[in-house]
GROMACS .gro file of C-alpha atoms in nm:
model
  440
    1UNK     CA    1  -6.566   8.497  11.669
    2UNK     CA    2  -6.185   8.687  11.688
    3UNK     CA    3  -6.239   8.585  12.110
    4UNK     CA    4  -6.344   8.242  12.009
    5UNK     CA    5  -6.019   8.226  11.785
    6UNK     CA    6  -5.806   8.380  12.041
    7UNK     CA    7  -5.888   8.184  12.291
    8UNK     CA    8  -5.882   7.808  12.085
    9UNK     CA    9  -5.494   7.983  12.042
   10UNK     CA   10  -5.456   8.036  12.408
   11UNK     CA   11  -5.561   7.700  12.500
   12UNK     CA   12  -5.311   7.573  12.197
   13UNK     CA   13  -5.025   7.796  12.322
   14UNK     CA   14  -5.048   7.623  12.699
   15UNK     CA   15  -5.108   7.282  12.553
   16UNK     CA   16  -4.745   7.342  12.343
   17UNK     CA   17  -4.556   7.524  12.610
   18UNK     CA   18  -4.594   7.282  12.891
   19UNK     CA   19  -4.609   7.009  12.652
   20UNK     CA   20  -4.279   6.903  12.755
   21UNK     CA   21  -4.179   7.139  13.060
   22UNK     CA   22  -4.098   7.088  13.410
   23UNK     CA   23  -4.109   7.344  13.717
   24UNK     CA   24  -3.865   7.130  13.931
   25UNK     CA   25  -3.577   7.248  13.720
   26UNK     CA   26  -3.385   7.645  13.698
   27UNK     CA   27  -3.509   7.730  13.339
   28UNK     CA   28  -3.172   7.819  13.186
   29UNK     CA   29  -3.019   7.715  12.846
   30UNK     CA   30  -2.650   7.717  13.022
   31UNK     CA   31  -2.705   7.526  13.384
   32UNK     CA   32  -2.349   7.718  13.430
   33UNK     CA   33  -2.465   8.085  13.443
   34UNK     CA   34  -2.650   8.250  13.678
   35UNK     CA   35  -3.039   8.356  13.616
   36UNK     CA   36  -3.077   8.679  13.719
   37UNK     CA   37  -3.381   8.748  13.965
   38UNK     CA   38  -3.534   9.137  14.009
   39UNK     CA   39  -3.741   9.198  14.340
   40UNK     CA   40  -3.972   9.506  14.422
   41UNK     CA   41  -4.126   9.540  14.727
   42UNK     CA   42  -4.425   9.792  14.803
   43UNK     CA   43  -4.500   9.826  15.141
   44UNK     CA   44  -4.916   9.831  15.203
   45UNK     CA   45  -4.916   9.869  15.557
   46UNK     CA   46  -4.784   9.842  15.910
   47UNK     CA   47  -5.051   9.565  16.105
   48UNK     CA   48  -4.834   9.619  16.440
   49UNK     CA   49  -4.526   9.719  16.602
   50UNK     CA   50  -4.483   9.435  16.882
   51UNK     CA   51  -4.165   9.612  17.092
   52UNK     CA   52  -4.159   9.412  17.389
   53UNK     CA   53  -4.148   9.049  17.107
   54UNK     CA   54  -3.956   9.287  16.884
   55UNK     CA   55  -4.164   9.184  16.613
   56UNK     CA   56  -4.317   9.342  16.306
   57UNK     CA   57  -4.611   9.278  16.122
   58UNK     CA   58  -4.616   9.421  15.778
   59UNK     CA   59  -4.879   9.372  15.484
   60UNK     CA   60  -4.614   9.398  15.140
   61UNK     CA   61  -4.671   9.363  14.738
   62UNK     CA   62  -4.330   9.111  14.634
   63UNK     CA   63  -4.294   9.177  14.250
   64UNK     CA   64  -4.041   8.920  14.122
   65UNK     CA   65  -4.005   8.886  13.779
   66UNK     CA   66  -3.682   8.626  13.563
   67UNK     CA   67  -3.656   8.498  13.259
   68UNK     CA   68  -3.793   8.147  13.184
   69UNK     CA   69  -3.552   8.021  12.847
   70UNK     CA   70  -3.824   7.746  12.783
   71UNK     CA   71  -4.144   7.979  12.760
   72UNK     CA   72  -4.089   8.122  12.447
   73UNK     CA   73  -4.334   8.162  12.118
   74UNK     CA   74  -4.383   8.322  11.801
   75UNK     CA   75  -4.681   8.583  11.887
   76UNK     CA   76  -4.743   8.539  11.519
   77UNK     CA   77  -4.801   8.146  11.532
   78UNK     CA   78  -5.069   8.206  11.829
   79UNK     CA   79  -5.285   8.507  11.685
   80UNK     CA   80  -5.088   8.812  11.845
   81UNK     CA   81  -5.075   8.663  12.223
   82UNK     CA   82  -4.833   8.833  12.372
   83UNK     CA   83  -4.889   8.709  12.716
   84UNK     CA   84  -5.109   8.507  12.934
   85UNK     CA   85  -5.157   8.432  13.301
   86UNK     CA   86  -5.152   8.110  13.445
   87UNK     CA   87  -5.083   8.004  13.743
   88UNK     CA   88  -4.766   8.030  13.928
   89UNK     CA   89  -4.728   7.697  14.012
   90UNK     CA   90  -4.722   7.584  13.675
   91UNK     CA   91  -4.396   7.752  13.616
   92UNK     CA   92  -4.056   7.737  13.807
   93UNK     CA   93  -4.053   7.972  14.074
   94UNK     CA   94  -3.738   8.111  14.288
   95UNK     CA   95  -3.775   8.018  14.602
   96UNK     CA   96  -3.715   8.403  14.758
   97UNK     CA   97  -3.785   8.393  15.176
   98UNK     CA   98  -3.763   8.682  15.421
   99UNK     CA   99  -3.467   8.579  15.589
  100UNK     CA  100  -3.570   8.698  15.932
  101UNK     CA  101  -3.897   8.574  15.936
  102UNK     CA  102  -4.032   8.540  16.282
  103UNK     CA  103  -4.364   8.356  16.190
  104UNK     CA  104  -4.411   8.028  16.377
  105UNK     CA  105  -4.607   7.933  16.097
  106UNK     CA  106  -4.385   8.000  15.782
  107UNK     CA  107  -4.672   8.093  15.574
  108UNK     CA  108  -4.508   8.206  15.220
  109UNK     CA  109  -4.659   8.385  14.953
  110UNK     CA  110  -5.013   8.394  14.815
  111UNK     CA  111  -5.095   8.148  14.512
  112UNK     CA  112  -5.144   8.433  14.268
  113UNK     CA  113  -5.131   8.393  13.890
  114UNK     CA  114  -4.828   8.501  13.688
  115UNK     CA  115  -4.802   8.734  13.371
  116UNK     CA  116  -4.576   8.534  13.108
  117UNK     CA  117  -4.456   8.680  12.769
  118UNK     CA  118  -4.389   8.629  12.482
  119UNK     CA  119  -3.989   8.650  12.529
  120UNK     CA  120  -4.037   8.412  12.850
  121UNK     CA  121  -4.001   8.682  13.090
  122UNK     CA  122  -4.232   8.620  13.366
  123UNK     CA  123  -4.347   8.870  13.675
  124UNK     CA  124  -4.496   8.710  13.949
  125UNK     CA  125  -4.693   8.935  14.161
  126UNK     CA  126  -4.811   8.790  14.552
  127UNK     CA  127  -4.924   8.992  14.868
  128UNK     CA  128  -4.787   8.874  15.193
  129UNK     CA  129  -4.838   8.900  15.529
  130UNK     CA  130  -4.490   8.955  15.696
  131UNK     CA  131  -4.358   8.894  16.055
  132UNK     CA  132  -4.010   9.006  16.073
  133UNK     CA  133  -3.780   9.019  16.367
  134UNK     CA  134  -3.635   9.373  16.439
  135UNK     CA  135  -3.404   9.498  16.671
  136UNK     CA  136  -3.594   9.777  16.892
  137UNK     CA  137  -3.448  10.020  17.093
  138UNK     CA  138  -3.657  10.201  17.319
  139UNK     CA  139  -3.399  10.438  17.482
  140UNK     CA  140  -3.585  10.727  17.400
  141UNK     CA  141  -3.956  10.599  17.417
  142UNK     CA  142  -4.208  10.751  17.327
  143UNK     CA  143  -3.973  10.995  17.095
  144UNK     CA  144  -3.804  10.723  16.923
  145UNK     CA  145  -3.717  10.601  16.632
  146UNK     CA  146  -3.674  10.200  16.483
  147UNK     CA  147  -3.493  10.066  16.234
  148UNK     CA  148  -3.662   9.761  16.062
  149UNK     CA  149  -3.487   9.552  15.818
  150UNK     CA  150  -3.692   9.324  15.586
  151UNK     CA  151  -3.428   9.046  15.391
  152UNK     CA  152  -3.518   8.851  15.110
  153UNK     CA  153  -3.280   8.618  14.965
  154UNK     CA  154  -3.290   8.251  14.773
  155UNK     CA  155  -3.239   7.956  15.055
  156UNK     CA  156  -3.126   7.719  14.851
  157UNK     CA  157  -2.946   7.864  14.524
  158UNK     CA  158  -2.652   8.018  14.577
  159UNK     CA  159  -2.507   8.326  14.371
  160UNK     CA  160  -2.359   8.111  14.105
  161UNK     CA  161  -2.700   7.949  14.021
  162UNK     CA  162  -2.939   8.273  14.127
  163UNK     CA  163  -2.870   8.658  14.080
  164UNK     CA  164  -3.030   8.876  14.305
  165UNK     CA  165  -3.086   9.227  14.247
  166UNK     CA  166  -3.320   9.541  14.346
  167UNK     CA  167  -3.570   9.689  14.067
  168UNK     CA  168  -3.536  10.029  14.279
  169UNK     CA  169  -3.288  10.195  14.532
  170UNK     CA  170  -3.621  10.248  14.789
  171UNK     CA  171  -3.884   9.998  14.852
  172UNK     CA  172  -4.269  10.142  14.698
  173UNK     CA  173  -4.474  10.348  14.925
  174UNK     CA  174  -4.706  10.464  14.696
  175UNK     CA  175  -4.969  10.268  14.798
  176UNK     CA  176  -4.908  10.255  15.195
  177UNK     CA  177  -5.142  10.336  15.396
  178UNK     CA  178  -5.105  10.566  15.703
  179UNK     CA  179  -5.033  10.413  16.027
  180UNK     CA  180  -5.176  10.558  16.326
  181UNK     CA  181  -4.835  10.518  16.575
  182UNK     CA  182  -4.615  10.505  16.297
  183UNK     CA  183  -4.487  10.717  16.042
  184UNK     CA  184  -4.254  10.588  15.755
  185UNK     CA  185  -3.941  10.788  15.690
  186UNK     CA  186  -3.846  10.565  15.344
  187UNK     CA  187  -3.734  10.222  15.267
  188UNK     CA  188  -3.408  10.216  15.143
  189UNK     CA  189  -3.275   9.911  14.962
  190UNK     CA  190  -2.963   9.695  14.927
  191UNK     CA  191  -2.761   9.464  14.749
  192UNK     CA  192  -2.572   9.245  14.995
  193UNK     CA  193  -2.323   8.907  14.866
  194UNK     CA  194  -2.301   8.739  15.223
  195UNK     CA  195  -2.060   8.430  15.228
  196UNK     CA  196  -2.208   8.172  15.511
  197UNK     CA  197  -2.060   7.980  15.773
  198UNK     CA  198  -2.219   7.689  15.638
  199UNK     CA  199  -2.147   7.716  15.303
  200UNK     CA  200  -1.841   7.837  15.081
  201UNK     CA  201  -2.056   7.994  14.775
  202UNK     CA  202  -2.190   8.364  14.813
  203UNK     CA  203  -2.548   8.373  14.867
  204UNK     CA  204  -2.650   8.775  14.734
  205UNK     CA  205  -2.967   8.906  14.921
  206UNK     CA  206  -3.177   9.236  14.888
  207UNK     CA  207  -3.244   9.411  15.224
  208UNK     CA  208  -3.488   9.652  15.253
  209UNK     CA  209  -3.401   9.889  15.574
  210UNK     CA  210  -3.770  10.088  15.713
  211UNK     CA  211  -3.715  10.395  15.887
  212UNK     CA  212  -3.967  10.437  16.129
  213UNK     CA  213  -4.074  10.759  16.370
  214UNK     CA  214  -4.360  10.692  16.674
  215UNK     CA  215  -4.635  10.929  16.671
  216UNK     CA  216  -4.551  11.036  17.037
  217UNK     CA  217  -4.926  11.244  17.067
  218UNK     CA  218  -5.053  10.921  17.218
  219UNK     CA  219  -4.838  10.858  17.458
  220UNK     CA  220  -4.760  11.237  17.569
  221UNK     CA  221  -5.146  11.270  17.667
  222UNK     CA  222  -5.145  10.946  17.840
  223UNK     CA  223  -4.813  10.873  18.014
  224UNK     CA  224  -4.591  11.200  18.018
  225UNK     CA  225  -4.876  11.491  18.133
  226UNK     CA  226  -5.028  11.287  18.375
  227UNK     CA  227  -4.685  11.178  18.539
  228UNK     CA  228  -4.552  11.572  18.498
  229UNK     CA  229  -4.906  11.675  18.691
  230UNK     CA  230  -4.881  11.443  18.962
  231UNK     CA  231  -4.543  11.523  19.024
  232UNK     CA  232  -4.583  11.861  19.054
  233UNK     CA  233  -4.855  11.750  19.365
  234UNK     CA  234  -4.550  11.628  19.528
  235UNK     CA  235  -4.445  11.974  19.641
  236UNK     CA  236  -4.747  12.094  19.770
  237UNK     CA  237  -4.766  11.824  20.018
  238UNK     CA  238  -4.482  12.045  20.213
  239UNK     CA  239  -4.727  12.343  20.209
  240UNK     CA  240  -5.018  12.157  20.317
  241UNK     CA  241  -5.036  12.265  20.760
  242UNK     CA  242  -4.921  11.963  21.004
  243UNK     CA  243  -5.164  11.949  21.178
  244UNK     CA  244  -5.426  11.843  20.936
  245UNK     CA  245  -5.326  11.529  20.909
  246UNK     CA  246  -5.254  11.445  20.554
  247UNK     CA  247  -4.931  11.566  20.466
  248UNK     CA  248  -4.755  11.170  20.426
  249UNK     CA  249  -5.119  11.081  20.281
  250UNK     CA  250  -5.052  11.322  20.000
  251UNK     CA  251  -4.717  11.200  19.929
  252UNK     CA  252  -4.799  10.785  19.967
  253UNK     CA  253  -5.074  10.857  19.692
  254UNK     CA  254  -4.897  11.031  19.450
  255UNK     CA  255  -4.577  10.775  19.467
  256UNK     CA  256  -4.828  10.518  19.442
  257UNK     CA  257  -4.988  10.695  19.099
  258UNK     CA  258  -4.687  10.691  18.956
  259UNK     CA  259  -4.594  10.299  19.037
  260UNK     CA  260  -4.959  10.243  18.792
  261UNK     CA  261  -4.795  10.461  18.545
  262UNK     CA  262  -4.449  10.273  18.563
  263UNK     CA  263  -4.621   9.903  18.526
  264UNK     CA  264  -4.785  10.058  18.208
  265UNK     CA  265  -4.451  10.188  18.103
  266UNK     CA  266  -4.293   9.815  18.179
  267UNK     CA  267  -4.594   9.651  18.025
  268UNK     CA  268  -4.492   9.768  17.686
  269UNK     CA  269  -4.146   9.787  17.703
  270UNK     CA  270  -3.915   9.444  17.619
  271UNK     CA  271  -3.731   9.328  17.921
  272UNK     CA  272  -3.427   9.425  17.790
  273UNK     CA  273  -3.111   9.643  17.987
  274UNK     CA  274  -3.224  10.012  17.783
  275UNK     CA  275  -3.470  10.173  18.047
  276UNK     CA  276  -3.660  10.382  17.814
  277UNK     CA  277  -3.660  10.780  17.900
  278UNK     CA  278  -3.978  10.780  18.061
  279UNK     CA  279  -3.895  10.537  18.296
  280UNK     CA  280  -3.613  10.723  18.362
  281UNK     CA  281  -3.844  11.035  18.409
  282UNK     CA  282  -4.099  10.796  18.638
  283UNK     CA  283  -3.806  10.657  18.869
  284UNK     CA  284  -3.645  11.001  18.904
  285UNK     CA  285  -3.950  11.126  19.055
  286UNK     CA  286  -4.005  10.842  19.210
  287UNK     CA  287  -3.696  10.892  19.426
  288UNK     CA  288  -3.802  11.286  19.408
  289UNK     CA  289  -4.096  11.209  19.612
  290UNK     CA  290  -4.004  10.920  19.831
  291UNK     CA  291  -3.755  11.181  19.941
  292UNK     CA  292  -3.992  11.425  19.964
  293UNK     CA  293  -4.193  11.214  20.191
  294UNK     CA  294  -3.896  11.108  20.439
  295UNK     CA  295  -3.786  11.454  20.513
  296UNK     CA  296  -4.182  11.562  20.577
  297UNK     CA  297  -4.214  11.285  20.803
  298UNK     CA  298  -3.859  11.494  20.969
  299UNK     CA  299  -4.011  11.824  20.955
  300UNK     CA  300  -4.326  11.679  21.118
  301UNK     CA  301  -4.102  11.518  21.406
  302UNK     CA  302  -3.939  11.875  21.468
  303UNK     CA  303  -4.307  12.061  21.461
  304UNK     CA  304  -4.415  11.846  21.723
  305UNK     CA  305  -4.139  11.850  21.984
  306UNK     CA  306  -4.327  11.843  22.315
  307UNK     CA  307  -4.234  12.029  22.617
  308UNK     CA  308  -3.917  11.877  22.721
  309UNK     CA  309  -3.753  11.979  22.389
  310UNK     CA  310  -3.401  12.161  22.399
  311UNK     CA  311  -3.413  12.497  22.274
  312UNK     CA  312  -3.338  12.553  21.879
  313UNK     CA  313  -2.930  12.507  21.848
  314UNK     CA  314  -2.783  12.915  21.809
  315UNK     CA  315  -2.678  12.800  21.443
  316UNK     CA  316  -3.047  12.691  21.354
  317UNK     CA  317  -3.180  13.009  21.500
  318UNK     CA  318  -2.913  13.239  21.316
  319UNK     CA  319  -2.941  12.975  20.973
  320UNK     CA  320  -3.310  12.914  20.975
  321UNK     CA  321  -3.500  13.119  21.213
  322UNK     CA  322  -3.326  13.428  21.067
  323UNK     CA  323  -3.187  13.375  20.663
  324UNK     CA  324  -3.419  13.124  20.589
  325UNK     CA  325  -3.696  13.322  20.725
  326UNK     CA  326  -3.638  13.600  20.525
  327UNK     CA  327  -3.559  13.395  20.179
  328UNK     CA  328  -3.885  13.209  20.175
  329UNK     CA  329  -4.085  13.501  20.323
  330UNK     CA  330  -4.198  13.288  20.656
  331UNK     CA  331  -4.360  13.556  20.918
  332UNK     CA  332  -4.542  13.476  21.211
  333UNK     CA  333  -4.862  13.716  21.326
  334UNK     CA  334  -4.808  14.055  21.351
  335UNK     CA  335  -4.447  14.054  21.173
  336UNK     CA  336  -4.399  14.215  20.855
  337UNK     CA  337  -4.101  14.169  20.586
  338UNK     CA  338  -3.808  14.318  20.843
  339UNK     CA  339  -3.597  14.207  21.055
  340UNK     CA  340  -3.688  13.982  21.308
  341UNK     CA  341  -3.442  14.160  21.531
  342UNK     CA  342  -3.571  14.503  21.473
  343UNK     CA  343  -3.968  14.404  21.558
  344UNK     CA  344  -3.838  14.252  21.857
  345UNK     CA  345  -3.646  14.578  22.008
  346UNK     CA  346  -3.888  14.815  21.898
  347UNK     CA  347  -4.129  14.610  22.087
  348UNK     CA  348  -3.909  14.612  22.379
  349UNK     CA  349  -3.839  14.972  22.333
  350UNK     CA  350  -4.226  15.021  22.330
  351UNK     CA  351  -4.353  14.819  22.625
  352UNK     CA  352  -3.997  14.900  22.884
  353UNK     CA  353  -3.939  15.305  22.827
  354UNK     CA  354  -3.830  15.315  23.170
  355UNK     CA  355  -3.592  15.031  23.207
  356UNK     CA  356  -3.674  14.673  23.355
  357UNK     CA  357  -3.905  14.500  23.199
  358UNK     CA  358  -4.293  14.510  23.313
  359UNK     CA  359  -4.200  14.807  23.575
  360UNK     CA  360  -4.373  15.124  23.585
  361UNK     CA  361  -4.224  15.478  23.697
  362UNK     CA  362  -4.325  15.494  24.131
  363UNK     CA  363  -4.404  15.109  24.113
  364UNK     CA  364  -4.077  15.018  24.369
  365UNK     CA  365  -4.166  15.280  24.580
  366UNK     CA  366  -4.549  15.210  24.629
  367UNK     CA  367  -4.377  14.900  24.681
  368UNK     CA  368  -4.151  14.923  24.914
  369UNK     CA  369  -4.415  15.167  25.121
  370UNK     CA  370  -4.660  14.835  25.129
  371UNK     CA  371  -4.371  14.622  25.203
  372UNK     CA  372  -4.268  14.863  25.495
  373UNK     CA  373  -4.650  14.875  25.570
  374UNK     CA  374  -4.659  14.491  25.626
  375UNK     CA  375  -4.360  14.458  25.772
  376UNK     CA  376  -4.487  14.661  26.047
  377UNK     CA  377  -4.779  14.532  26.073
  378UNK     CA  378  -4.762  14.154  25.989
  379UNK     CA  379  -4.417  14.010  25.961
  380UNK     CA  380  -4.496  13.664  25.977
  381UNK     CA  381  -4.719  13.630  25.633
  382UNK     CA  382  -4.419  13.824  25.453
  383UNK     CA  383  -4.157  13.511  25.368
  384UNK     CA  384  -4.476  13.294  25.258
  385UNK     CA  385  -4.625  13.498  25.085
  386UNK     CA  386  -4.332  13.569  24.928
  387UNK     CA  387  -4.227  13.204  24.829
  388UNK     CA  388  -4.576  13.201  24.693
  389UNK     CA  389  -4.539  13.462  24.425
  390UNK     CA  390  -4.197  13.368  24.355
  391UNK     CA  391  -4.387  12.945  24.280
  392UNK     CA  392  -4.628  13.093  24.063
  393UNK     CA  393  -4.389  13.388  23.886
  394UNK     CA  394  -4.152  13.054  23.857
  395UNK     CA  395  -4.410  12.824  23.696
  396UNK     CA  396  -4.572  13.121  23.440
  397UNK     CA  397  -4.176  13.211  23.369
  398UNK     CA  398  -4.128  12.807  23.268
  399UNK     CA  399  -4.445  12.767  23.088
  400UNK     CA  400  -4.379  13.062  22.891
  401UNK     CA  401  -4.021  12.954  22.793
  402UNK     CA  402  -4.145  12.579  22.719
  403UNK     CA  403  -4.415  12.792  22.457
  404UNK     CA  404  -4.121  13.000  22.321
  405UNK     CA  405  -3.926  12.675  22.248
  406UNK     CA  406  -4.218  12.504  22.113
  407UNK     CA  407  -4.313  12.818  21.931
  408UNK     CA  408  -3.934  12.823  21.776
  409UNK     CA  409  -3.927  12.476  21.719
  410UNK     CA  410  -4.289  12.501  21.501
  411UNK     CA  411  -4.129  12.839  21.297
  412UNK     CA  412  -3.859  12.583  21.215
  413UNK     CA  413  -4.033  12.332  21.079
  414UNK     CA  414  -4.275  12.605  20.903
  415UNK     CA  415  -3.925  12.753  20.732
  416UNK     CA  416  -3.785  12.446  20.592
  417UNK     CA  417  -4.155  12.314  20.506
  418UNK     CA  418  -4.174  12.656  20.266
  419UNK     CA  419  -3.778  12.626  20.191
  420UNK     CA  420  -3.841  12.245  20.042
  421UNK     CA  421  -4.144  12.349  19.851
  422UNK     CA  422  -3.983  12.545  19.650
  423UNK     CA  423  -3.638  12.318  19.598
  424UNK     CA  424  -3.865  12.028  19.476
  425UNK     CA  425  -4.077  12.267  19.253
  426UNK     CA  426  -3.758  12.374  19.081
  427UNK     CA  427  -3.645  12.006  19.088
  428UNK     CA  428  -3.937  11.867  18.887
  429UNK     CA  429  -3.935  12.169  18.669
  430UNK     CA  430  -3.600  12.154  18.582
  431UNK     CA  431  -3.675  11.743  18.507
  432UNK     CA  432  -3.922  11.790  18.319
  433UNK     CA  433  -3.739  12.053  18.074
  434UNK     CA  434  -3.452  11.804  18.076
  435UNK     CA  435  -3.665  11.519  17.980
  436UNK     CA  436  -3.832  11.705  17.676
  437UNK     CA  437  -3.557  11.875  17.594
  438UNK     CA  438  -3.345  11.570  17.551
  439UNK     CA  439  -3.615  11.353  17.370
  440UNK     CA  440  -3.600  11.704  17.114
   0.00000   0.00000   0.00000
């Protein structure tokens, strides 16, 4: 019976207040003051971060609540009601916009009911579905950070007819829920009075500024240790032998893995001037192994210098046959970690005791007893046979010089194949501590 009686008083109480009332109008007993407006905003969740439409997508509780000078009532005259809900669009409303809204659609608040009191204050509660432009800056992608700001504001009441003000210094985040890129820093608020081109009266907004950090796991185990893998294949393409074949293979693939993980990067990324710091990373090594490629294409040119080569320059030999050599630990056969001039006179010491080279102790004089022995005895065979051994001592002498220039000209290439390996190592080392270190 008491809910029967309450409610015949509830029905009574709307009949009476909006007997007479209209929601067209600002509900204010003195049209010349201001009616002041509180907003709260709790931030649910993040739908999506769109970077390359720098737009966000944001699910958010608006809490306005003002106070309505024509919704008033003795609780006492209505059985104790001290407040009822109805819905909004019975009452006046403010007509509070996001300000940088970048819906096409313009869809506003949800039609939720209102609380009204007793003392005509009214809180209007609505969820929303927010798409707000923000300004992103991907300079240090995926370590970055975004700054999101979220303005509400009256569109058509200026600050003479509307008041706006914050409930809180820091939008709500008690109830958001984690976002799997994202994670919220806070959501500090502000009171801004922001005098139009358009218009001489000050217009007062409230603009809530979210902090936002990237969960970089994601993209570190997708992007950044594949690139820093493949680059360090780049290298090895120097050590692989020439003759096999595939040392330009090696080096077209992995510049053309790293153009895939580029059009991902650019994929994502606005169009804007900022290259992000992995692309920086990807086009540095880009040029790292195009580079790369160009001088093994070089040292493959000098490995195969045919027979009619010139003999290695006295500077090479001295720079890279000898220095070189030794820095990057580049032996051939038989030679050990010395001195490529001391293995080649103890050699010579070993195989000529006696003095010129490939002579033996009695060898001129068995000699020159067989040459006195022909000579005697058949003078005429002596000059042609003669010019005979001197053709083919000629032609081994050549072909063994055209093997020692060729063999020089291969060591060469070998050096400054083992010499580069180890400059581009440290290279892409040395990038890839400066990219992580600077993204710290």
């Amino acid at each position: 019976g008491c809910r029967g009686a309450q409610g015949r008083f509830a029905y009574k109480l709307l009949h009476d207040l909006f007997a007479n009332y209209s929601n067209a109008l600002r509900p204010v007993e003195d049209t010349d003051r201001a009616l002041n407006v509180t907003l709260q905003v709790t931030l649910s969740q993040i739908i999506d971060m769109d970077e390359r439409n720098q737009v966000l997508t944001s699910y958010l509780w608006v809490r306005q609540t003002w106070l309505d000078a024509h919704l008033t009532w003795d609780r006492d005259a209505y059985d104790g009601i001290d407040s009822i809900r109805i819905p909004s669009s019975y009452v006046w409303r403010p007509d509070i916009i996001l300000y940088n809204n970048a819906d096409d659609h313009f869809g506003g608040s949800m039609e939720t009911n209102v609380v009204l009191r007793s003392d005509g204050h009214i809180m209007w509660d609505s969820p929303a579905i927010t798409k707000s432009s923000c300004k992103v800056d991907v300079s240090y992608f995926p370590f970055d950070g975004q700054r999101c700001r979220l303005t509400f504001g009256s569109w058509t009441y200026n600050g003479n007819q509307i008041d706006l003000h914050n409930r809180l210094d820091t939008g709500d985040l008690t109830d958001f829920v984690e976002n799997v890129e994202w994670e919220v820093l806070g959501m500090p608020a502000t009171r801004n009075v922001i005098t139009y081109g358009c218009c001489s009266e000050p217009y007062p907004d409230v603009t809530y500024t979210l902090l936002l950090r990237r969960r970089a796991s994601f993209y570190i185990f997708n992007l950044l240790l594949p690139c820093i893998m493949v680059s360090f294949l780049a290298p090895l393409s120097f050590y692989l032998p020439a003759d096999s074949g595939e040392k330009v293979s090696l080096g077209v693939t992995v510049l053309l893995a790293l153009t895939v993980f580029q059009l991902l990067v650019a994929e994502i990324m606005p169009p804007s001037e900022s290259v992000p710091l992995i692309g920086k990373y990807y086009i540095a090594t880009m040029t790292m192994i195009t580079a790369s490629t160009a001088l093994t294409i070089f040292i493959m040119n000098v490995h195969h210098c045919g027979p009619g080569a010139r003999p290695v320059p006295p500077w090479a030999r001295r720079l890279i046959l000898h220095h070189m050599a030794r820095l990057c630990c580049v032996y051939e056969v038989g030679e050990i970690c010395k001195s490529p001039r001391r293995v080649l006179g103890e050699q010579i010491s070993r195989r000529d005791p006696g003095g010129g080279p490939g002579e033996s102790p009695g060898e001129e004089e068995v000699g020159t007893k067989a040459g006195g022995c022909l000579r005697d005895r058949c003078l005429c065979h002596h000059d042609g046979l003669l010019r005979n051994v001197n053709y083919i001592a000629g032609c081994f002498r050549r072909h063994r010089a055209t093997q020692r220039r060729t063999g020089e000209w291969k060591k060469v290439a070998k050096v400054m194949d083992r010499f580069f390996m180890w400059v581009f190592f440290l290279m892409v080392f040395f990038m890839s501590v400066l990219v992580l270190g600077k993204a710290a």
